[in-house]
Short mmCIF file of C-alpha atoms (C1' of nucleotides) in Angstrom, two decimals:
data_model
loop_
_atom_site.label_atom_id
_atom_site.label_comp_id
_atom_site.label_asym_id
_atom_site.label_seq_id
_atom_site.Cartn_x
_atom_site.Cartn_y
_atom_site.Cartn_z
CA UNK A 1 13.47 0.97 0.08
CA UNK A 2 10.59 0.61 -2.19
CA UNK A 3 7.11 -0.71 -1.90
CA UNK A 4 5.44 -3.15 -3.85
CA UNK A 5 6.71 -2.54 -7.31
CA UNK A 6 4.02 -2.99 -9.27
CA UNK A 7 2.79 0.48 -8.12
CA UNK A 8 5.87 1.96 -9.63
CA UNK A 9 5.08 0.67 -12.78
CA UNK A 10 1.62 2.22 -12.40
CA UNK A 11 3.79 5.29 -11.90
CA UNK A 12 5.49 4.89 -15.00
CA UNK A 13 2.28 4.51 -16.94
CA UNK A 14 1.19 7.96 -15.34
CA UNK A 15 4.33 9.41 -16.63
CA UNK A 16 3.48 8.22 -20.11
CA UNK A 17 0.25 9.43 -19.54
CA UNK A 18 1.56 12.96 -18.52
CA UNK A 19 3.76 13.30 -21.54
CA UNK A 20 0.66 12.91 -23.61
CA UNK A 21 -0.79 15.84 -21.77
CA UNK A 22 -3.54 14.00 -20.13
CA UNK A 23 -2.42 13.96 -16.69
CA UNK A 24 -5.19 14.41 -14.19
CA UNK A 25 -5.06 16.69 -11.01
CA UNK A 26 -4.81 15.03 -7.73
CA UNK A 27 -7.69 13.45 -6.46
CA UNK A 28 -9.66 14.29 -3.21
CA UNK A 29 -7.43 14.57 -0.10
CA UNK A 30 -8.73 12.44 2.67
CA UNK A 31 -6.93 14.87 5.20
CA UNK A 32 -7.69 18.16 4.06
CA UNK A 33 -6.62 20.00 7.24
CA UNK A 34 -3.19 18.64 6.96
CA UNK A 35 -2.39 18.83 3.37
CA UNK A 36 -3.13 22.20 1.66
CA UNK A 37 -3.48 22.12 -1.97
CA UNK A 38 -3.75 25.60 -3.20
CA UNK A 39 -5.04 24.76 -6.72
CA UNK A 40 -7.96 22.34 -6.75
CA UNK A 41 -8.77 22.03 -10.38
CA UNK A 42 -10.87 18.93 -10.24
CA UNK A 43 -14.42 19.45 -8.88
CA UNK A 44 -14.58 16.95 -6.09
CA UNK A 45 -15.70 17.69 -2.61
CA UNK A 46 -12.83 16.57 -0.21
CA UNK A 47 -13.86 13.70 1.93
CA UNK A 48 -17.25 12.93 0.38
CA UNK A 49 -16.56 10.61 -2.62
CA UNK A 50 -17.46 7.00 -1.96
CA UNK A 51 -14.03 5.97 -1.54
CA UNK A 52 -13.30 8.75 0.95
CA UNK A 53 -16.10 7.56 3.08
CA UNK A 54 -14.85 3.99 2.83
CA UNK A 55 -11.62 4.82 4.05
CA UNK A 56 -13.07 7.06 6.89
CA UNK A 57 -15.09 4.19 8.00
CA UNK A 58 -12.00 1.81 7.84
CA UNK A 59 -10.02 4.16 9.87
CA UNK A 60 -12.85 4.70 12.51
CA UNK A 61 -13.08 0.85 12.88
CA UNK A 62 -9.18 0.46 12.84
CA UNK A 63 -7.42 -0.32 16.17
CA UNK A 64 -4.53 1.74 15.29
CA UNK A 65 -6.18 4.89 14.13
CA UNK A 66 -6.11 6.80 17.08
CA UNK A 67 -4.61 10.19 16.70
CA UNK A 68 -4.43 10.77 20.42
CA UNK A 69 -1.97 8.24 20.73
CA UNK A 70 -0.34 8.50 24.41
CA UNK A 71 3.10 9.39 24.46
CA UNK A 72 5.39 6.42 24.75
CA UNK A 73 2.82 4.08 23.15
CA UNK A 74 3.98 2.21 20.08
CA UNK A 75 1.58 1.39 17.00
CA UNK A 76 2.33 -1.57 14.74
CA UNK A 77 2.16 -1.99 10.86
CA UNK A 78 2.61 -4.02 8.10
CA UNK A 79 4.46 -3.01 4.83
CA UNK A 80 4.89 -4.84 1.62
CA UNK A 81 7.66 -5.25 -0.70
CA UNK A 82 8.52 -7.48 -3.60
CA UNK A 83 11.66 -9.59 -3.11
CA UNK A 84 11.85 -10.93 -6.42
CA UNK A 85 12.61 -9.34 -9.81
CA UNK A 86 10.03 -8.64 -12.14
CA UNK A 87 10.23 -7.87 -15.87
CA UNK A 88 7.80 -5.25 -17.24
CA UNK A 89 8.05 -4.20 -20.74
CA UNK A 90 11.64 -5.73 -20.99
CA UNK A 91 13.01 -3.94 -17.87
CA UNK A 92 13.59 -5.33 -14.47
CA UNK A 93 11.71 -3.24 -12.22
CA UNK A 94 13.27 -4.36 -9.13
CA UNK A 95 16.87 -3.05 -9.13
CA UNK A 96 17.12 0.57 -10.22
CA UNK A 97 19.00 3.35 -8.65
CA UNK A 98 20.18 1.08 -5.88
CA UNK A 99 16.69 0.56 -4.55
CA UNK A 100 16.16 -3.22 -3.51
CA UNK A 101 13.30 -4.84 -1.88
CA UNK A 102 13.71 -7.98 0.45
CA UNK A 103 14.45 -7.77 4.04
CA UNK A 104 17.87 -8.88 3.30
CA UNK A 105 18.39 -6.00 1.16
CA UNK A 106 17.20 -3.78 3.94
CA UNK A 107 19.70 -5.33 6.44
CA UNK A 108 22.56 -4.67 3.95
CA UNK A 109 21.80 -0.89 3.53
CA UNK A 110 24.03 1.72 5.03
CA UNK A 111 22.86 1.84 8.74
CA UNK A 112 20.25 -0.83 7.93
CA UNK A 113 18.05 1.95 7.02
CA UNK A 114 16.01 3.07 4.05
CA UNK A 115 13.47 5.42 3.17
CA UNK A 116 10.00 3.69 1.95
CA UNK A 117 9.52 5.57 -0.93
CA UNK A 118 7.11 5.22 -3.95
CA UNK A 119 3.83 4.42 -2.15
CA UNK A 120 1.33 6.22 -4.17
CA UNK A 121 -1.99 4.79 -2.85
CA UNK A 122 -3.73 7.44 -0.88
CA UNK A 123 -4.79 5.45 1.89
CA UNK A 124 -1.18 3.89 2.37
CA UNK A 125 0.29 7.38 2.12
CA UNK A 126 -2.02 8.85 4.78
CA UNK A 127 -1.12 5.92 7.24
CA UNK A 128 2.52 6.82 6.49
CA UNK A 129 2.05 10.64 6.91
CA UNK A 130 -0.30 10.85 9.71
CA UNK A 131 0.03 8.03 11.96
CA UNK A 132 3.36 6.10 11.71
CA UNK A 133 5.85 7.27 14.30
CA UNK A 134 9.19 7.00 15.42
CA UNK A 135 9.54 3.70 17.44
CA UNK A 136 6.75 2.20 15.76
CA UNK A 137 7.28 -1.49 14.74
CA UNK A 138 6.56 -2.60 11.15
CA UNK A 139 6.13 -6.22 9.88
CA UNK A 140 8.09 -6.68 6.63
CA UNK A 141 6.13 -8.44 4.01
CA UNK A 142 7.26 -10.11 1.10
CA UNK A 143 4.60 -9.90 -1.75
CA UNK A 144 4.15 -11.10 -4.96
CA UNK A 145 6.65 -13.92 -4.80
CA UNK A 146 6.78 -17.48 -4.67
CA UNK A 147 6.62 -17.70 -1.10
CA UNK A 148 4.44 -14.45 0.06
CA UNK A 149 4.85 -14.11 3.83
CA UNK A 150 6.21 -12.11 6.69
CA UNK A 151 9.89 -11.96 6.64
CA UNK A 152 10.76 -9.92 9.71
CA UNK A 153 10.57 -6.83 11.61
CA UNK A 154 11.84 -3.24 11.13
CA UNK A 155 11.03 0.10 12.85
CA UNK A 156 9.92 3.45 11.96
CA UNK A 157 13.20 5.96 12.69
CA UNK A 158 12.09 8.96 11.18
CA UNK A 159 8.49 10.41 10.73
CA UNK A 160 6.99 11.18 7.45
CA UNK A 161 8.60 13.66 5.07
CA UNK A 162 7.88 14.54 1.41
CA UNK A 163 8.85 11.80 -1.10
CA UNK A 164 11.28 13.55 -3.14
CA UNK A 165 11.56 10.52 -5.81
CA UNK A 166 7.95 11.85 -6.74
CA UNK A 167 9.58 15.18 -7.96
CA UNK A 168 12.20 13.56 -9.98
CA UNK A 169 11.15 13.16 -13.41
CA UNK A 170 13.92 10.88 -14.23
CA UNK A 171 13.21 8.59 -11.07
CA UNK A 172 11.03 5.56 -11.53
CA UNK A 173 8.88 6.73 -8.74
CA UNK A 174 8.01 10.04 -10.48
CA UNK A 175 4.56 11.15 -9.80
CA UNK A 176 3.27 14.17 -11.94
CA UNK A 177 0.56 14.68 -9.53
CA UNK A 178 3.07 15.30 -6.69
CA UNK A 179 4.97 18.86 -5.98
CA UNK A 180 6.47 20.64 -3.27
CA UNK A 181 2.89 21.96 -2.32
CA UNK A 182 1.26 18.53 -2.46
CA UNK A 183 3.92 16.07 -1.95
CA UNK A 184 3.62 12.25 -1.53
CA UNK A 185 5.35 10.96 1.76
CA UNK A 186 7.34 8.46 3.34
CA UNK A 187 8.94 7.37 6.46
CA UNK A 188 12.37 5.98 7.25
CA UNK A 189 12.66 2.25 8.58
CA UNK A 190 15.24 0.33 10.04
CA UNK A 191 16.18 -3.32 9.95
CA UNK A 192 15.40 -4.91 13.34
CA UNK A 193 15.58 -8.66 12.64
CA UNK A 194 14.76 -11.26 10.20
CA UNK A 195 12.50 -14.01 11.41
CA UNK A 196 14.19 -17.44 11.53
CA UNK A 197 11.48 -18.57 9.08
CA UNK A 198 9.18 -16.81 6.69
CA UNK A 199 5.53 -16.62 8.32
CA UNK A 200 3.68 -17.73 5.23
CA UNK A 201 0.65 -16.00 4.14
CA UNK A 202 -0.65 -19.58 3.45
CA UNK A 203 -0.06 -20.28 7.35
CA UNK A 204 -2.11 -17.44 8.53
CA UNK A 205 -4.76 -18.17 6.27
CA UNK A 206 -4.86 -21.88 7.53
CA UNK A 207 -4.76 -20.70 10.92
CA UNK A 208 -7.80 -18.50 10.48
CA UNK A 209 -9.61 -21.17 8.62
CA UNK A 210 -8.77 -23.89 11.48
CA UNK A 211 -9.69 -21.39 14.34
CA UNK A 212 -12.89 -23.01 16.12
CA UNK A 213 -15.29 -20.11 15.59
CA UNK A 214 -14.97 -17.04 13.22
CA UNK A 215 -14.36 -14.85 16.40
CA UNK A 216 -11.71 -17.12 18.11
CA UNK A 217 -8.65 -16.15 15.89
CA UNK A 218 -6.42 -13.23 16.90
CA UNK A 219 -6.27 -12.79 13.16
CA UNK A 220 -9.92 -12.47 12.48
CA UNK A 221 -9.53 -8.75 11.71
CA UNK A 222 -5.93 -8.72 10.18
CA UNK A 223 -5.76 -6.51 7.30
CA UNK A 224 -3.41 -8.66 5.58
CA UNK A 225 -6.09 -11.40 5.31
CA UNK A 226 -9.22 -9.00 4.96
CA UNK A 227 -7.76 -6.16 2.98
CA UNK A 228 -5.31 -7.94 0.66
CA UNK A 229 -4.36 -4.91 -1.69
CA UNK A 230 -3.41 -2.25 0.89
CA UNK A 231 0.57 -2.18 1.01
CA UNK A 232 0.74 -0.11 3.92
CA UNK A 233 -1.53 -1.39 6.85
CA UNK A 234 -2.33 -1.20 10.38
CA UNK A 235 -1.63 -4.11 12.68
CA UNK A 236 -3.55 -4.70 16.15
CA UNK A 237 -1.60 -5.29 19.45
CA UNK A 238 -3.18 -8.77 19.41
CA UNK A 239 -2.19 -9.43 15.87
CA UNK A 240 1.38 -8.44 16.56
CA UNK A 241 1.75 -10.53 19.56
CA UNK A 242 0.28 -13.51 17.83
CA UNK A 243 2.70 -13.01 14.94
CA UNK A 244 5.48 -12.55 17.45
CA UNK A 245 4.61 -15.89 18.85
CA UNK A 246 4.74 -17.55 15.60
CA UNK A 247 7.92 -16.05 14.55
CA UNK A 248 9.54 -17.51 17.68
CA UNK A 249 8.59 -20.84 16.54
CA UNK A 250 5.73 -21.34 19.15
CA UNK A 251 4.73 -24.93 18.20
CA UNK A 252 1.36 -24.99 19.90
CA UNK A 253 0.03 -22.30 17.36
"C1'" DG B 1 -22.39 12.58 -6.26
"C1'" DC B 2 -23.13 8.19 -8.60
"C1'" DC B 3 -21.34 4.62 -10.81
"C1'" DA B 4 -19.46 1.85 -14.99
"C1'" DA B 5 -15.20 1.30 -17.14
"C1'" DC B 6 -10.84 0.58 -16.55
"C1'" DG B 7 -6.10 -0.69 -14.38
"C1'" DT B 8 -3.65 -2.83 -10.94
"C1'" DT B 9 -2.66 -6.04 -7.29
"C1'" DG B 10 -1.18 -9.91 -5.89
"C1'" DG B 11 -2.44 -14.89 -4.73
"C1'" DC B 12 -2.65 -19.08 -6.99
"C1'" DG C 1 -0.66 -16.92 -16.86
"C1'" DC C 2 -5.22 -16.21 -14.96
"C1'" DC C 3 -8.52 -13.91 -12.91
"C1'" DA C 4 -11.08 -11.99 -8.78
"C1'" DA C 5 -10.94 -8.06 -5.77
"C1'" DC C 6 -10.99 -3.50 -5.49
"C1'" DG C 7 -8.83 1.37 -6.23
"C1'" DT C 8 -9.13 5.18 -9.48
"C1'" DT C 9 -10.81 7.84 -13.43
"C1'" DG C 10 -13.91 10.56 -15.35
"C1'" DG C 11 -18.41 11.20 -17.95
"C1'" DC C 12 -22.80 12.13 -16.82
#
DNA sequence: GCCAACGTTGGC
DNA sequence: GCCAACGTTGGC
């Protein structure tokens, strides 16, 4: 299973750069203690760039960010995939190497399970690598399509492991900045259920807009609405409960 | 370490 | 197809 496919087109662009001999070393690592990178050819002080500090700030204010998660507790996430084909430079970037992108595609896979590979954004990668755990529940979001929205539920069935697609020069997700010593990561997810109705992004936005005060909606801090571009994002317990009610067709919402 | 330029995301 | 938002790059 893949993430938002545009990120892979970006990866393709990076491959082209690499072939031209101008690929750059990996940027600052947000979690230096966990991922050791023997060669740091770029002089960036780890964790101190503006972006790193922004990320740190976000993680600190983020309800799912606790690293001392009590055993047995469950975290919630939202992951974006693109269910529709998209043509980039004459090539359909959706269907390749049997990778597909809608919740129906996940349901059709062997064991209804698939690696969520191809994530290249650092913050999204770090969430998968450091925070997603077996048993966590994941909202499956359909992105960049006619009807963007939350399509169903899946669960994490394998903790993070290195993203081998990043090492494979022939793979669409090949990433010249990744190798065995500085890998990208992913988790495996398993289909749980498809919602009877897509929960449209427009509906969530409408709900937020119509709530009596800025503070009264359980969606007020939802990353999907506030941080649109993050492809793997945390969902709070409150947000999750609300989405679950919506998914079961609660007419009072 | 700053920040402008650039490239991508993703809703519309 | 447009374009605002924002993440990444790379010169300084």
